[in-house]
Structures are given as C-alpha cells and as structure tokens.
PDB file of C-alpha atoms in Angstrom:
ATOM      1  CA  UNK A  25       0.017   0.026   0.005  1.00  0.00           C
ATOM      2  CA  UNK A  26       1.307   3.447  -0.848  1.00  0.00           C
ATOM      3  CA  UNK A  27       2.442   5.281   2.281  1.00  0.00           C
ATOM      4  CA  UNK A  28       0.911   8.599   1.238  1.00  0.00           C
ATOM      5  CA  UNK A  29      -2.497   6.930   0.849  1.00  0.00           C
ATOM      6  CA  UNK A  30      -2.451   4.973   4.115  1.00  0.00           C
ATOM      7  CA  UNK A  31      -3.588   7.795   6.428  1.00  0.00           C
ATOM      8  CA  UNK A  32      -6.437   8.883   4.248  1.00  0.00           C
ATOM      9  CA  UNK A  33      -7.664   5.315   3.782  1.00  0.00           C
ATOM     10  CA  UNK A  34      -7.552   4.473   7.458  1.00  0.00           C
ATOM     11  CA  UNK A  35      -9.404   7.618   8.478  1.00  0.00           C
ATOM     12  CA  UNK A  36     -12.137   7.166   5.900  1.00  0.00           C
ATOM     13  CA  UNK A  37     -12.623   3.475   6.474  1.00  0.00           C
ATOM     14  CA  UNK A  38     -13.522   4.269  10.087  1.00  0.00           C
ATOM     15  CA  UNK A  39     -16.032   6.953   9.094  1.00  0.00           C
ATOM     16  CA  UNK A  40     -19.803   6.336   9.018  1.00  0.00           C
ATOM     17  CA  UNK A  41     -21.318   5.033   5.817  1.00  0.00           C
ATOM     18  CA  UNK A  42     -22.525   7.749   3.448  1.00  0.00           C
ATOM     19  CA  UNK A  43     -26.267   8.232   3.575  1.00  0.00           C
ATOM     20  CA  UNK A  44     -27.831   7.133   0.259  1.00  0.00           C
ATOM     21  CA  UNK A  45     -29.193   9.935  -1.848  1.00  0.00           C
ATOM     22  CA  UNK A  46     -32.082   8.676  -4.000  1.00  0.00           C
ATOM     23  CA  UNK A  47     -32.142  11.765  -6.123  1.00  0.00           C
ATOM     24  CA  UNK A  48     -28.593  11.147  -7.216  1.00  0.00           C
ATOM     25  CA  UNK A  49     -29.258   7.516  -7.968  1.00  0.00           C
ATOM     26  CA  UNK A  50     -32.331   8.467 -10.070  1.00  0.00           C
ATOM     27  CA  UNK A  51     -30.460  10.883 -12.188  1.00  0.00           C
ATOM     28  CA  UNK A  52     -27.462   8.694 -12.750  1.00  0.00           C
ATOM     29  CA  UNK A  53     -29.601   5.717 -13.714  1.00  0.00           C
ATOM     30  CA  UNK A  54     -31.647   7.829 -16.093  1.00  0.00           C
ATOM     31  CA  UNK A  55     -28.462   9.217 -17.605  1.00  0.00           C
ATOM     32  CA  UNK A  56     -26.878   5.849 -18.056  1.00  0.00           C
ATOM     33  CA  UNK A  57     -29.991   4.505 -19.722  1.00  0.00           C
ATOM     34  CA  UNK A  58     -29.485   7.078 -22.434  1.00  0.00           C
ATOM     35  CA  UNK A  59     -26.108   5.593 -23.321  1.00  0.00           C
ATOM     36  CA  UNK A  60     -27.074   1.929 -22.752  1.00  0.00           C
ATOM     37  CA  UNK A  61     -30.460   1.773 -24.502  1.00  0.00           C
ATOM     38  CA  UNK A  62     -28.967   0.685 -27.775  1.00  0.00           C
ATOM     39  CA  UNK A  63     -26.650  -1.868 -26.167  1.00  0.00           C
ATOM     40  CA  UNK A  64     -29.568  -3.664 -24.583  1.00  0.00           C
ATOM     41  CA  UNK A  65     -30.856  -4.432 -28.054  1.00  0.00           C
ATOM     42  CA  UNK A  66     -27.661  -6.100 -29.170  1.00  0.00           C
ATOM     43  CA  UNK A  67     -27.499  -9.835 -29.856  1.00  0.00           C
ATOM     44  CA  UNK A  68     -25.984 -11.748 -26.949  1.00  0.00           C
ATOM     45  CA  UNK A  69     -22.253 -12.321 -27.083  1.00  0.00           C
ATOM     46  CA  UNK A  70     -19.958 -14.912 -25.572  1.00  0.00           C
ATOM     47  CA  UNK A  71     -18.642 -12.410 -22.983  1.00  0.00           C
ATOM     48  CA  UNK A  72     -20.597 -11.927 -19.766  1.00  0.00           C
ATOM     49  CA  UNK A  73     -23.596  -9.736 -20.539  1.00  0.00           C
ATOM     50  CA  UNK A  74     -27.056  -8.669 -19.445  1.00  0.00           C
ATOM     51  CA  UNK A  75     -29.898 -10.035 -21.476  1.00  0.00           C
ATOM     52  CA  UNK A  76     -33.062  -8.016 -21.229  1.00  0.00           C
ATOM     53  CA  UNK A  77     -36.476  -9.750 -21.684  1.00  0.00           C
ATOM     54  CA  UNK A  78     -39.987  -8.437 -21.367  1.00  0.00           C
ATOM     55  CA  UNK A  79     -40.072  -8.464 -17.584  1.00  0.00           C
ATOM     56  CA  UNK A  80     -36.462  -9.058 -16.339  1.00  0.00           C
ATOM     57  CA  UNK A  81     -32.822  -8.521 -16.987  1.00  0.00           C
ATOM     58  CA  UNK A  82     -30.640 -11.637 -16.503  1.00  0.00           C
ATOM     59  CA  UNK A  83     -26.884 -11.917 -16.202  1.00  0.00           C
ATOM     60  CA  UNK A  84     -25.386 -14.460 -18.583  1.00  0.00           C
ATOM     61  CA  UNK A  85     -21.887 -15.973 -18.096  1.00  0.00           C
ATOM     62  CA  UNK A  86     -20.601 -18.628 -20.518  1.00  0.00           C
ATOM     63  CA  UNK A  87     -23.878 -18.019 -22.432  1.00  0.00           C
ATOM     64  CA  UNK A  88     -25.893 -19.359 -19.526  1.00  0.00           C
ATOM     65  CA  UNK A  89     -27.949 -17.607 -16.853  1.00  0.00           C
ATOM     66  CA  UNK A  90     -25.728 -16.946 -13.902  1.00  0.00           C
ATOM     67  CA  UNK A  91     -26.941 -16.516 -10.303  1.00  0.00           C
ATOM     68  CA  UNK A  92     -24.211 -14.662  -8.321  1.00  0.00           C
ATOM     69  CA  UNK A  93     -23.891 -15.861  -4.773  1.00  0.00           C
ATOM     70  CA  UNK A  94     -21.756 -12.951  -3.867  1.00  0.00           C
ATOM     71  CA  UNK A  95     -19.525 -11.613  -1.071  1.00  0.00           C
ATOM     72  CA  UNK A  96     -17.643  -8.390  -0.653  1.00  0.00           C
ATOM     73  CA  UNK A  97     -14.068  -7.951   0.572  1.00  0.00           C
ATOM     74  CA  UNK A  98     -12.892  -5.346   3.029  1.00  0.00           C
ATOM     75  CA  UNK A  99     -11.737  -2.094   1.391  1.00  0.00           C
ATOM     76  CA  UNK A 100      -7.990  -2.951   1.633  1.00  0.00           C
ATOM     77  CA  UNK A 101      -8.063  -6.722   1.538  1.00  0.00           C
ATOM     78  CA  UNK A 102      -7.125  -6.894  -2.127  1.00  0.00           C
ATOM     79  CA  UNK A 103      -4.001  -4.721  -1.568  1.00  0.00           C
ATOM     80  CA  UNK A 104      -2.112  -7.763  -0.128  1.00  0.00           C
ATOM     81  CA  UNK A 105      -2.297 -11.073  -1.935  1.00  0.00           C
ATOM     82  CA  UNK A 106      -1.635 -13.142   1.172  1.00  0.00           C
ATOM     83  CA  UNK A 107      -4.541 -11.404   2.927  1.00  0.00           C
ATOM     84  CA  UNK A 108      -6.681 -11.834  -0.181  1.00  0.00           C
ATOM     85  CA  UNK A 109      -5.919 -15.563  -0.331  1.00  0.00           C
ATOM     86  CA  UNK A 110      -7.254 -16.000   3.223  1.00  0.00           C
ATOM     87  CA  UNK A 111     -10.412 -14.100   2.305  1.00  0.00           C
ATOM     88  CA  UNK A 112     -11.077 -16.012  -0.885  1.00  0.00           C
ATOM     89  CA  UNK A 113     -10.567 -19.360   0.809  1.00  0.00           C
ATOM     90  CA  UNK A 114     -13.165 -18.307   3.384  1.00  0.00           C
ATOM     91  CA  UNK A 115     -15.552 -17.209   0.612  1.00  0.00           C
ATOM     92  CA  UNK A 116     -15.121 -20.592  -1.052  1.00  0.00           C
ATOM     93  CA  UNK A 117     -15.907 -22.418   2.252  1.00  0.00           C
ATOM     94  CA  UNK A 118     -19.060 -20.316   2.513  1.00  0.00           C
ATOM     95  CA  UNK A 119     -20.232 -21.563  -0.881  1.00  0.00           C
ATOM     96  CA  UNK A 120     -19.938 -18.206  -2.675  1.00  0.00           C
ATOM     97  CA  UNK A 121     -19.298 -18.170  -6.371  1.00  0.00           C
ATOM     98  CA  UNK A 122     -18.673 -14.422  -6.815  1.00  0.00           C
ATOM     99  CA  UNK A 123     -16.632 -11.805  -4.911  1.00  0.00           C
ATOM    100  CA  UNK A 124     -16.538  -8.046  -5.361  1.00  0.00           C
ATOM    101  CA  UNK A 125     -12.808  -7.134  -5.705  1.00  0.00           C
ATOM    102  CA  UNK A 126     -11.515  -3.572  -5.076  1.00  0.00           C
ATOM    103  CA  UNK A 127      -9.065  -2.405  -7.759  1.00  0.00           C
ATOM    104  CA  UNK A 128      -7.021   0.604  -6.564  1.00  0.00           C
ATOM    105  CA  UNK A 129      -6.007   3.327  -9.000  1.00  0.00           C
ATOM    106  CA  UNK A 130      -3.154   4.378  -6.682  1.00  0.00           C
ATOM    107  CA  UNK A 131      -1.659   0.914  -6.689  1.00  0.00           C
ATOM    108  CA  UNK A 132      -1.854   0.243 -10.457  1.00  0.00           C
ATOM    109  CA  UNK A 133      -0.594   3.682 -11.455  1.00  0.00           C
ATOM    110  CA  UNK A 134       1.772   4.925  -8.713  1.00  0.00           C
ATOM    111  CA  UNK A 135       3.537   7.022 -11.320  1.00  0.00           C
ATOM    112  CA  UNK A 136       1.567   8.749 -14.115  1.00  0.00           C
ATOM    113  CA  UNK A 137       1.546   6.674 -17.219  1.00  0.00           C
ATOM    114  CA  UNK A 138       3.341   3.724 -15.669  1.00  0.00           C
ATOM    115  CA  UNK A 139       0.751   0.995 -15.075  1.00  0.00           C
ATOM    116  CA  UNK A 140       1.301  -2.183 -13.024  1.00  0.00           C
ATOM    117  CA  UNK A 141      -1.346  -4.881 -13.112  1.00  0.00           C
ATOM    118  CA  UNK A 142       0.578  -7.504 -11.117  1.00  0.00           C
ATOM    119  CA  UNK A 143      -1.715  -7.101  -8.113  1.00  0.00           C
ATOM    120  CA  UNK A 144      -4.803  -7.548 -10.286  1.00  0.00           C
ATOM    121  CA  UNK A 145      -3.305 -10.568 -12.041  1.00  0.00           C
ATOM    122  CA  UNK A 146      -2.499 -12.132  -8.692  1.00  0.00           C
ATOM    123  CA  UNK A 147      -6.120 -11.605  -7.541  1.00  0.00           C
ATOM    124  CA  UNK A 148      -7.516 -13.176 -10.706  1.00  0.00           C
ATOM    125  CA  UNK A 149      -5.166 -16.155 -10.405  1.00  0.00           C
ATOM    126  CA  UNK A 150      -6.221 -16.758  -6.802  1.00  0.00           C
ATOM    127  CA  UNK A 151      -9.935 -16.355  -7.652  1.00  0.00           C
ATOM    128  CA  UNK A 152      -9.568 -18.997 -10.412  1.00  0.00           C
ATOM    129  CA  UNK A 153      -7.879 -21.378  -8.000  1.00  0.00           C
ATOM    130  CA  UNK A 154     -10.909 -21.114  -5.720  1.00  0.00           C
ATOM    131  CA  UNK A 155     -13.468 -21.297  -8.524  1.00  0.00           C
ATOM    132  CA  UNK A 156     -14.679 -17.772  -7.839  1.00  0.00           C
ATOM    133  CA  UNK A 157     -15.780 -15.113 -10.328  1.00  0.00           C
ATOM    134  CA  UNK A 158     -14.914 -11.451  -9.751  1.00  0.00           C
ATOM    135  CA  UNK A 159     -16.639  -8.141  -9.948  1.00  0.00           C
ATOM    136  CA  UNK A 160     -14.214  -5.260 -10.175  1.00  0.00           C
ATOM    137  CA  UNK A 161     -14.968  -2.285  -7.875  1.00  0.00           C
ATOM    138  CA  UNK A 162     -12.991   0.518  -9.455  1.00  0.00           C
ATOM    139  CA  UNK A 163     -11.636   2.650  -6.595  1.00  0.00           C
ATOM    140  CA  UNK A 164     -10.781   5.506  -8.980  1.00  0.00           C
ATOM    141  CA  UNK A 165     -11.502   9.185  -8.383  1.00  0.00           C
ATOM    142  CA  UNK A 166     -13.906   8.440  -5.592  1.00  0.00           C
ATOM    143  CA  UNK A 167     -14.663   5.819  -2.932  1.00  0.00           C
ATOM    144  CA  UNK A 168     -17.503   6.688  -0.510  1.00  0.00           C
ATOM    145  CA  UNK A 169     -17.363  10.194  -1.933  1.00  0.00           C
ATOM    146  CA  UNK A 170     -13.762  10.742  -0.839  1.00  0.00           C
ATOM    147  CA  UNK A 171     -10.668  10.661  -3.082  1.00  0.00           C
ATOM    148  CA  UNK A 172      -8.413   8.665  -0.831  1.00  0.00           C
ATOM    149  CA  UNK A 173      -7.592   6.060  -3.474  1.00  0.00           C
ATOM    150  CA  UNK A 174      -6.300   8.403  -6.202  1.00  0.00           C
ATOM    151  CA  UNK A 175      -2.578   8.143  -6.851  1.00  0.00           C
ATOM    152  CA  UNK A 176      -0.151  10.287  -4.910  1.00  0.00           C
ATOM    153  CA  UNK A 177       0.601  12.411  -8.030  1.00  0.00           C
ATOM    154  CA  UNK A 178      -3.105  13.354  -8.127  1.00  0.00           C
ATOM    155  CA  UNK A 179      -3.243  14.070  -4.438  1.00  0.00           C
ATOM    156  CA  UNK A 180      -0.233  16.376  -4.551  1.00  0.00           C
ATOM    157  CA  UNK A 181      -1.292  18.456  -7.579  1.00  0.00           C
ATOM    158  CA  UNK A 182      -4.347  20.445  -6.351  1.00  0.00           C
ATOM    159  CA  UNK A 183      -3.955  22.957  -9.136  1.00  0.00           C
ATOM    160  CA  UNK A 184      -4.253  20.480 -11.967  1.00  0.00           C
ATOM    161  CA  UNK A 185      -6.712  18.240 -10.186  1.00  0.00           C
ATOM    162  CA  UNK A 186      -9.136  20.669  -8.515  1.00  0.00           C
ATOM    163  CA  UNK A 187     -10.732  19.836  -5.233  1.00  0.00           C
ATOM    164  CA  UNK A 188     -14.282  20.211  -3.964  1.00  0.00           C
ATOM    165  CA  UNK A 189     -14.965  23.204  -1.771  1.00  0.00           C
ATOM    166  CA  UNK A 190     -17.659  23.628   0.812  1.00  0.00           C
ATOM    167  CA  UNK A 191     -19.793  26.830   0.931  1.00  0.00           C
ATOM    168  CA  UNK A 192     -17.449  28.043   3.660  1.00  0.00           C
ATOM    169  CA  UNK A 193     -14.522  27.867   1.307  1.00  0.00           C
ATOM    170  CA  UNK A 194     -12.926  24.849   2.995  1.00  0.00           C
ATOM    171  CA  UNK A 195     -11.233  22.478   0.620  1.00  0.00           C
ATOM    172  CA  UNK A 196     -12.182  18.762   0.915  1.00  0.00           C
ATOM    173  CA  UNK A 197     -10.314  15.544   0.170  1.00  0.00           C
ATOM    174  CA  UNK A 198     -12.602  15.141  -2.800  1.00  0.00           C
ATOM    175  CA  UNK A 199     -11.663  15.679  -6.478  1.00  0.00           C
ATOM    176  CA  UNK A 200     -14.164  18.047  -8.050  1.00  0.00           C
ATOM    177  CA  UNK A 201     -16.421  16.379 -10.670  1.00  0.00           C
ATOM    178  CA  UNK A 202     -15.671  19.458 -12.799  1.00  0.00           C
ATOM    179  CA  UNK A 203     -11.950  18.489 -12.976  1.00  0.00           C
ATOM    180  CA  UNK A 204     -11.408  17.615 -16.591  1.00  0.00           C
ATOM    181  CA  UNK A 205      -7.752  16.612 -15.923  1.00  0.00           C
ATOM    182  CA  UNK A 206      -8.859  14.095 -13.326  1.00  0.00           C
ATOM    183  CA  UNK A 207     -11.630  12.761 -15.568  1.00  0.00           C
ATOM    184  CA  UNK A 208      -9.193  12.184 -18.410  1.00  0.00           C
ATOM    185  CA  UNK A 209      -6.548  10.579 -16.123  1.00  0.00           C
ATOM    186  CA  UNK A 210      -9.095   8.289 -14.499  1.00  0.00           C
ATOM    187  CA  UNK A 211     -10.549   7.280 -17.900  1.00  0.00           C
ATOM    188  CA  UNK A 212      -7.025   6.403 -19.295  1.00  0.00           C
ATOM    189  CA  UNK A 213      -6.248   4.238 -16.247  1.00  0.00           C
ATOM    190  CA  UNK A 214      -9.639   2.527 -16.335  1.00  0.00           C
ATOM    191  CA  UNK A 215      -9.411   1.881 -20.114  1.00  0.00           C
ATOM    192  CA  UNK A 216      -5.940   0.441 -19.640  1.00  0.00           C
ATOM    193  CA  UNK A 217      -7.296  -1.844 -16.899  1.00  0.00           C
ATOM    194  CA  UNK A 218     -10.080  -3.101 -19.092  1.00  0.00           C
ATOM    195  CA  UNK A 219      -7.732  -3.683 -22.086  1.00  0.00           C
ATOM    196  CA  UNK A 220      -5.340  -5.656 -19.851  1.00  0.00           C
ATOM    197  CA  UNK A 221      -8.285  -7.656 -18.425  1.00  0.00           C
ATOM    198  CA  UNK A 222      -9.529  -8.518 -21.870  1.00  0.00           C
ATOM    199  CA  UNK A 223      -6.047  -9.759 -22.900  1.00  0.00           C
ATOM    200  CA  UNK A 224      -5.511 -11.788 -19.746  1.00  0.00           C
ATOM    201  CA  UNK A 225      -9.047 -13.002 -18.930  1.00  0.00           C
ATOM    202  CA  UNK A 226     -11.011 -13.191 -22.154  1.00  0.00           C
ATOM    203  CA  UNK A 227     -10.853 -17.019 -22.250  1.00  0.00           C
ATOM    204  CA  UNK A 228     -11.351 -17.711 -18.562  1.00  0.00           C
ATOM    205  CA  UNK A 229     -13.823 -14.910 -17.949  1.00  0.00           C
ATOM    206  CA  UNK A 230     -13.066 -14.737 -14.242  1.00  0.00           C
ATOM    207  CA  UNK A 231     -14.138 -11.101 -14.233  1.00  0.00           C
ATOM    208  CA  UNK A 232     -17.866 -10.916 -15.085  1.00  0.00           C
ATOM    209  CA  UNK A 233     -18.786  -7.352 -14.150  1.00  0.00           C
ATOM    210  CA  UNK A 234     -17.280  -3.938 -13.316  1.00  0.00           C
ATOM    211  CA  UNK A 235     -18.445  -1.101 -11.129  1.00  0.00           C
ATOM    212  CA  UNK A 236     -17.161   2.200 -12.473  1.00  0.00           C
ATOM    213  CA  UNK A 237     -16.230   4.289  -9.389  1.00  0.00           C
ATOM    214  CA  UNK A 238     -17.622   3.373  -5.978  1.00  0.00           C
ATOM    215  CA  UNK A 239     -20.360   4.993  -3.870  1.00  0.00           C
ATOM    216  CA  UNK A 240     -20.045   8.441  -5.450  1.00  0.00           C
ATOM    217  CA  UNK A 241     -21.721  11.533  -4.096  1.00  0.00           C
ATOM    218  CA  UNK A 242     -21.159  14.704  -2.118  1.00  0.00           C
ATOM    219  CA  UNK A 243     -20.558  14.894   1.608  1.00  0.00           C
ATOM    220  CA  UNK A 244     -21.128  16.740   3.802  1.00  0.00           C
ATOM    221  CA  UNK A 245     -22.866  19.300   1.593  1.00  0.00           C
ATOM    222  CA  UNK A 246     -25.089  18.664  -1.354  1.00  0.00           C
ATOM    223  CA  UNK A 247     -22.897  20.233  -4.021  1.00  0.00           C
ATOM    224  CA  UNK A 248     -19.390  21.434  -4.882  1.00  0.00           C
ATOM    225  CA  UNK A 249     -18.736  25.190  -4.446  1.00  0.00           C
ATOM    226  CA  UNK A 250     -15.366  25.301  -6.215  1.00  0.00           C
ATOM    227  CA  UNK A 251     -14.977  27.907  -8.998  1.00  0.00           C
ATOM    228  CA  UNK A 252     -15.721  25.628 -12.008  1.00  0.00           C
ATOM    229  CA  UNK A 253     -18.688  24.025 -10.247  1.00  0.00           C
ATOM    230  CA  UNK A 254     -20.071  27.436  -9.276  1.00  0.00           C
ATOM    231  CA  UNK A 255     -19.936  28.444 -12.929  1.00  0.00           C
ATOM    232  CA  UNK A 256     -21.668  25.240 -13.984  1.00  0.00           C
ATOM    233  CA  UNK A 257     -24.372  25.643 -11.295  1.00  0.00           C
ATOM    234  CA  UNK A 258     -25.173  29.143 -12.494  1.00  0.00           C
ATOM    235  CA  UNK A 259     -25.420  27.974 -16.127  1.00  0.00           C
ATOM    236  CA  UNK A 260     -28.576  26.669 -17.833  1.00  0.00           C
ATOM    237  CA  UNK A 261     -29.741  23.099 -17.172  1.00  0.00           C
ATOM    238  CA  UNK A 262     -28.924  20.988 -20.228  1.00  0.00           C
ATOM    239  CA  UNK A 263     -31.865  20.420 -22.522  1.00  0.00           C
ATOM    240  CA  UNK A 264     -31.425  16.602 -22.503  1.00  0.00           C
ATOM    241  CA  UNK A 265     -31.998  16.530 -18.764  1.00  0.00           C
ATOM    242  CA  UNK A 266     -34.935  18.927 -19.018  1.00  0.00           C
ATOM    243  CA  UNK A 267     -36.611  16.705 -21.623  1.00  0.00           C
ATOM    244  CA  UNK A 268     -36.328  13.758 -19.267  1.00  0.00           C
ATOM    245  CA  UNK A 269     -37.918  15.709 -16.489  1.00  0.00           C
ATOM    246  CA  UNK A 270     -40.700  16.959 -18.723  1.00  0.00           C
ATOM    247  CA  UNK A 271     -41.468  13.374 -19.760  1.00  0.00           C
ATOM    248  CA  UNK A 272     -41.522  12.195 -16.091  1.00  0.00           C
ATOM    249  CA  UNK A 273     -38.580   9.784 -16.640  1.00  0.00           C
ATOM    250  CA  UNK A 274     -36.550  10.693 -13.586  1.00  0.00           C
ATOM    251  CA  UNK A 275     -38.968   9.549 -10.933  1.00  0.00           C
ATOM    252  CA  UNK A 276     -41.416  11.241  -8.617  1.00  0.00           C
ATOM    253  CA  UNK A 277     -38.879  12.988  -6.322  1.00  0.00           C
ATOM    254  CA  UNK A 278     -37.164  14.949  -9.056  1.00  0.00           C
ATOM    255  CA  UNK A 279     -40.489  15.547 -10.710  1.00  0.00           C
ATOM    256  CA  UNK A 280     -41.803  17.054  -7.419  1.00  0.00           C
ATOM    257  CA  UNK A 281     -38.770  19.370  -7.195  1.00  0.00           C
ATOM    258  CA  UNK A 282     -39.430  20.535 -10.734  1.00  0.00           C
ATOM    259  CA  UNK A 283     -43.142  21.051 -10.075  1.00  0.00           C
ATOM    260  CA  UNK A 284     -42.424  23.019  -6.881  1.00  0.00           C
ATOM    261  CA  UNK A 285     -39.978  25.344  -8.719  1.00  0.00           C
ATOM    262  CA  UNK A 286     -42.673  26.146 -11.329  1.00  0.00           C
ATOM    263  CA  UNK A 287     -42.273  23.553 -14.118  1.00  0.00           C
ATOM    264  CA  UNK A 288     -39.712  25.770 -15.931  1.00  0.00           C
ATOM    265  CA  UNK A 289     -38.494  24.477 -19.277  1.00  0.00           C
ATOM    266  CA  UNK A 290     -35.364  26.639 -19.219  1.00  0.00           C
ATOM    267  CA  UNK A 291     -33.141  28.284 -16.679  1.00  0.00           C
ATOM    268  CA  UNK A 292     -30.332  27.742 -14.190  1.00  0.00           C
ATOM    269  CA  UNK A 293     -30.198  24.817 -11.805  1.00  0.00           C
ATOM    270  CA  UNK A 294     -31.713  26.807  -8.953  1.00  0.00           C
ATOM    271  CA  UNK A 295     -34.375  28.145 -11.315  1.00  0.00           C
ATOM    272  CA  UNK A 296     -35.438  24.699 -12.434  1.00  0.00           C
ATOM    273  CA  UNK A 297     -35.003  22.609  -9.323  1.00  0.00           C
ATOM    274  CA  UNK A 298     -34.963  25.215  -6.517  1.00  0.00           C
ATOM    275  CA  UNK A 299     -32.097  26.413  -4.316  1.00  0.00           C
ATOM    276  CA  UNK A 300     -32.718  24.088  -1.418  1.00  0.00           C
ATOM    277  CA  UNK A 301     -30.350  21.115  -0.806  1.00  0.00           C
ATOM    278  CA  UNK A 302     -32.557  18.588  -2.583  1.00  0.00           C
ATOM    279  CA  UNK A 303     -32.413  20.697  -5.708  1.00  0.00           C
ATOM    280  CA  UNK A 304     -28.628  21.035  -5.387  1.00  0.00           C
ATOM    281  CA  UNK A 305     -28.342  17.291  -5.206  1.00  0.00           C
ATOM    282  CA  UNK A 306     -29.822  17.003  -8.735  1.00  0.00           C
ATOM    283  CA  UNK A 307     -26.979  19.207 -10.007  1.00  0.00           C
ATOM    284  CA  UNK A 308     -24.414  17.056  -8.222  1.00  0.00           C
ATOM    285  CA  UNK A 309     -25.995  13.925  -9.657  1.00  0.00           C
ATOM    286  CA  UNK A 310     -25.664  15.295 -13.162  1.00  0.00           C
ATOM    287  CA  UNK A 311     -22.062  16.301 -12.615  1.00  0.00           C
ATOM    288  CA  UNK A 312     -21.041  12.859 -11.295  1.00  0.00           C
ATOM    289  CA  UNK A 313     -23.074  11.059 -13.993  1.00  0.00           C
ATOM    290  CA  UNK A 314     -21.288  12.904 -16.753  1.00  0.00           C
ATOM    291  CA  UNK A 315     -17.843  12.225 -15.196  1.00  0.00           C
ATOM    292  CA  UNK A 316     -18.553   8.536 -14.814  1.00  0.00           C
ATOM    293  CA  UNK A 317     -20.074   8.218 -18.269  1.00  0.00           C
ATOM    294  CA  UNK A 318     -16.768   9.445 -19.756  1.00  0.00           C
ATOM    295  CA  UNK A 319     -14.808   6.925 -17.734  1.00  0.00           C
ATOM    296  CA  UNK A 320     -17.141   4.086 -18.724  1.00  0.00           C
ATOM    297  CA  UNK A 321     -17.135   5.092 -22.360  1.00  0.00           C
TER     298      UNK A 321
END
C-alpha cells in the first residue's frame, strides 16, 4: 500500500457510511439509460452480458444464466495477496461463487503513465484457484465520496486536479467532478485496466462485471462550491435533462422538485429545481453522472 495513501484510507474506512441519496441515484440511472439503451438491443455475445427480456434482466456468463452468490471484501483486503488468499478461501468455504474485488487506482498507477497490473493478475489467479468469479470495484477518483484512493501524483497536484470546496470555502479531500484533468486521467487508467483484463481474462472470464467508481456523491454538503462548479451551477440546465424531467422519466422525487419550482423548461439549476439542498443534489448527480459516463465510455 502506498504510504501517502495509508492515512487517508484508514481515517475514511472508520467513518460512518454515506447516507444514500435517492435523487442522485435516479439521475445517474436515467443518464446511463441514455447511453445503454442501444446496447440492450444487441445480440447476446460470448462475453458476460445482461440479457433483457420483457419483464426481467438476466446476467449471462458462458452463455448461460448466472446466479451470483456474492460476497464483498474489506476495502483494503485486495492490496495484499496473502490477505486476499485467506479471504477468498473463506468465501469458497461459505459456498460463494462471486466476490466483489476492489481495484485501486493508486496501486496500479503509482507514477503517471506507468501501469502495473501485477496485483490484479494475482487476484484473478487466486480467484480462479478457488473457483470464484470477480466483480471489479474501481476505486478510482472516488470511494465513499472521498478521493483517498487516487494516486499520490493526483493528491499532490491540487492545481491540476481541482478539489471540492464547501460553501465556507474549506477544501475537501474530494476531487471536483468538474476536474477535466482528473476525468481524463481516471478514464485512461480505467481503459488500460479493461484492455489488460480482456487480454488476460477473455478465455477464462473470471471477471464478469465492473463497477465504475464506488459510492459516489457529495458529503457533507449537497454540491461542490469550487470555481468551476459554481460556474456550472449558474449555467442553464442541459436540454437533454430537461426533456427527461418533462417526460416524467426521472422519478417522482425529481419531478416534485421541478413542479415546486414552477415547471420551468429553461433556466439555471436553482431556477429549475430550486435552491434548497434537494435541488442542489440534482446538480451534483448530473455532474457525477457525466464524469462516470466518460470513464465508462
């Protein structure tokens, strides 16, 4: 484990779990459906995939329906292969067939542009030995909102990789979702991970799913107040999001915010969703959804 990451990880792993924000989930799901709607109509392939029918979506692995009997490792268990071996052996004894495996950006790219997948390879090899499939949890820009798993070179350069600010002006240990440099760096690392996984695991298909980022969202305030985010918040709400709201596709909570603010079909974020925290959360959800969409793409 990188020494400059240890303190941040230990502190955050002892902190209370972040309270779920349904508004954020609703917007992210709706946004992702825009990009995935065509994919769901594709013919099934030999790689693990989701097959949508009239009333259900089923995971297929090896071209057969797959029921994941899953377990989740501790946040840092996968950073040491000896510790991971003990955990996987226990999962096998419990009868599990799938484990969610953290993959740490800071450990695969300790220096910018120099990628090392030996830890991931070791995890895949051990999972195969125990007959367990894996689901990557990409601990990239965020994990439980915080940015404690970004590489040291991202942590040190707060000018290039802007941080979130509270309304008081206090800087947080959270990379701003408006940081284009962080978004591009994260996307490069994630794409390299996926290319390497395809090369190493295409035949065995030990890795069956991937979570892009982990438990994203803003704490303790509903939105980022850094300079770029302030500019974005005071800009007009994108028309694609407004069209989803008008058609009632983002769920009753966001629809209620829009109704309460006067059903406006144009305007800034506070105009359209109100200036209270629940309305600000919609703005944050859109920011994070755009960021993650670029990484996933």
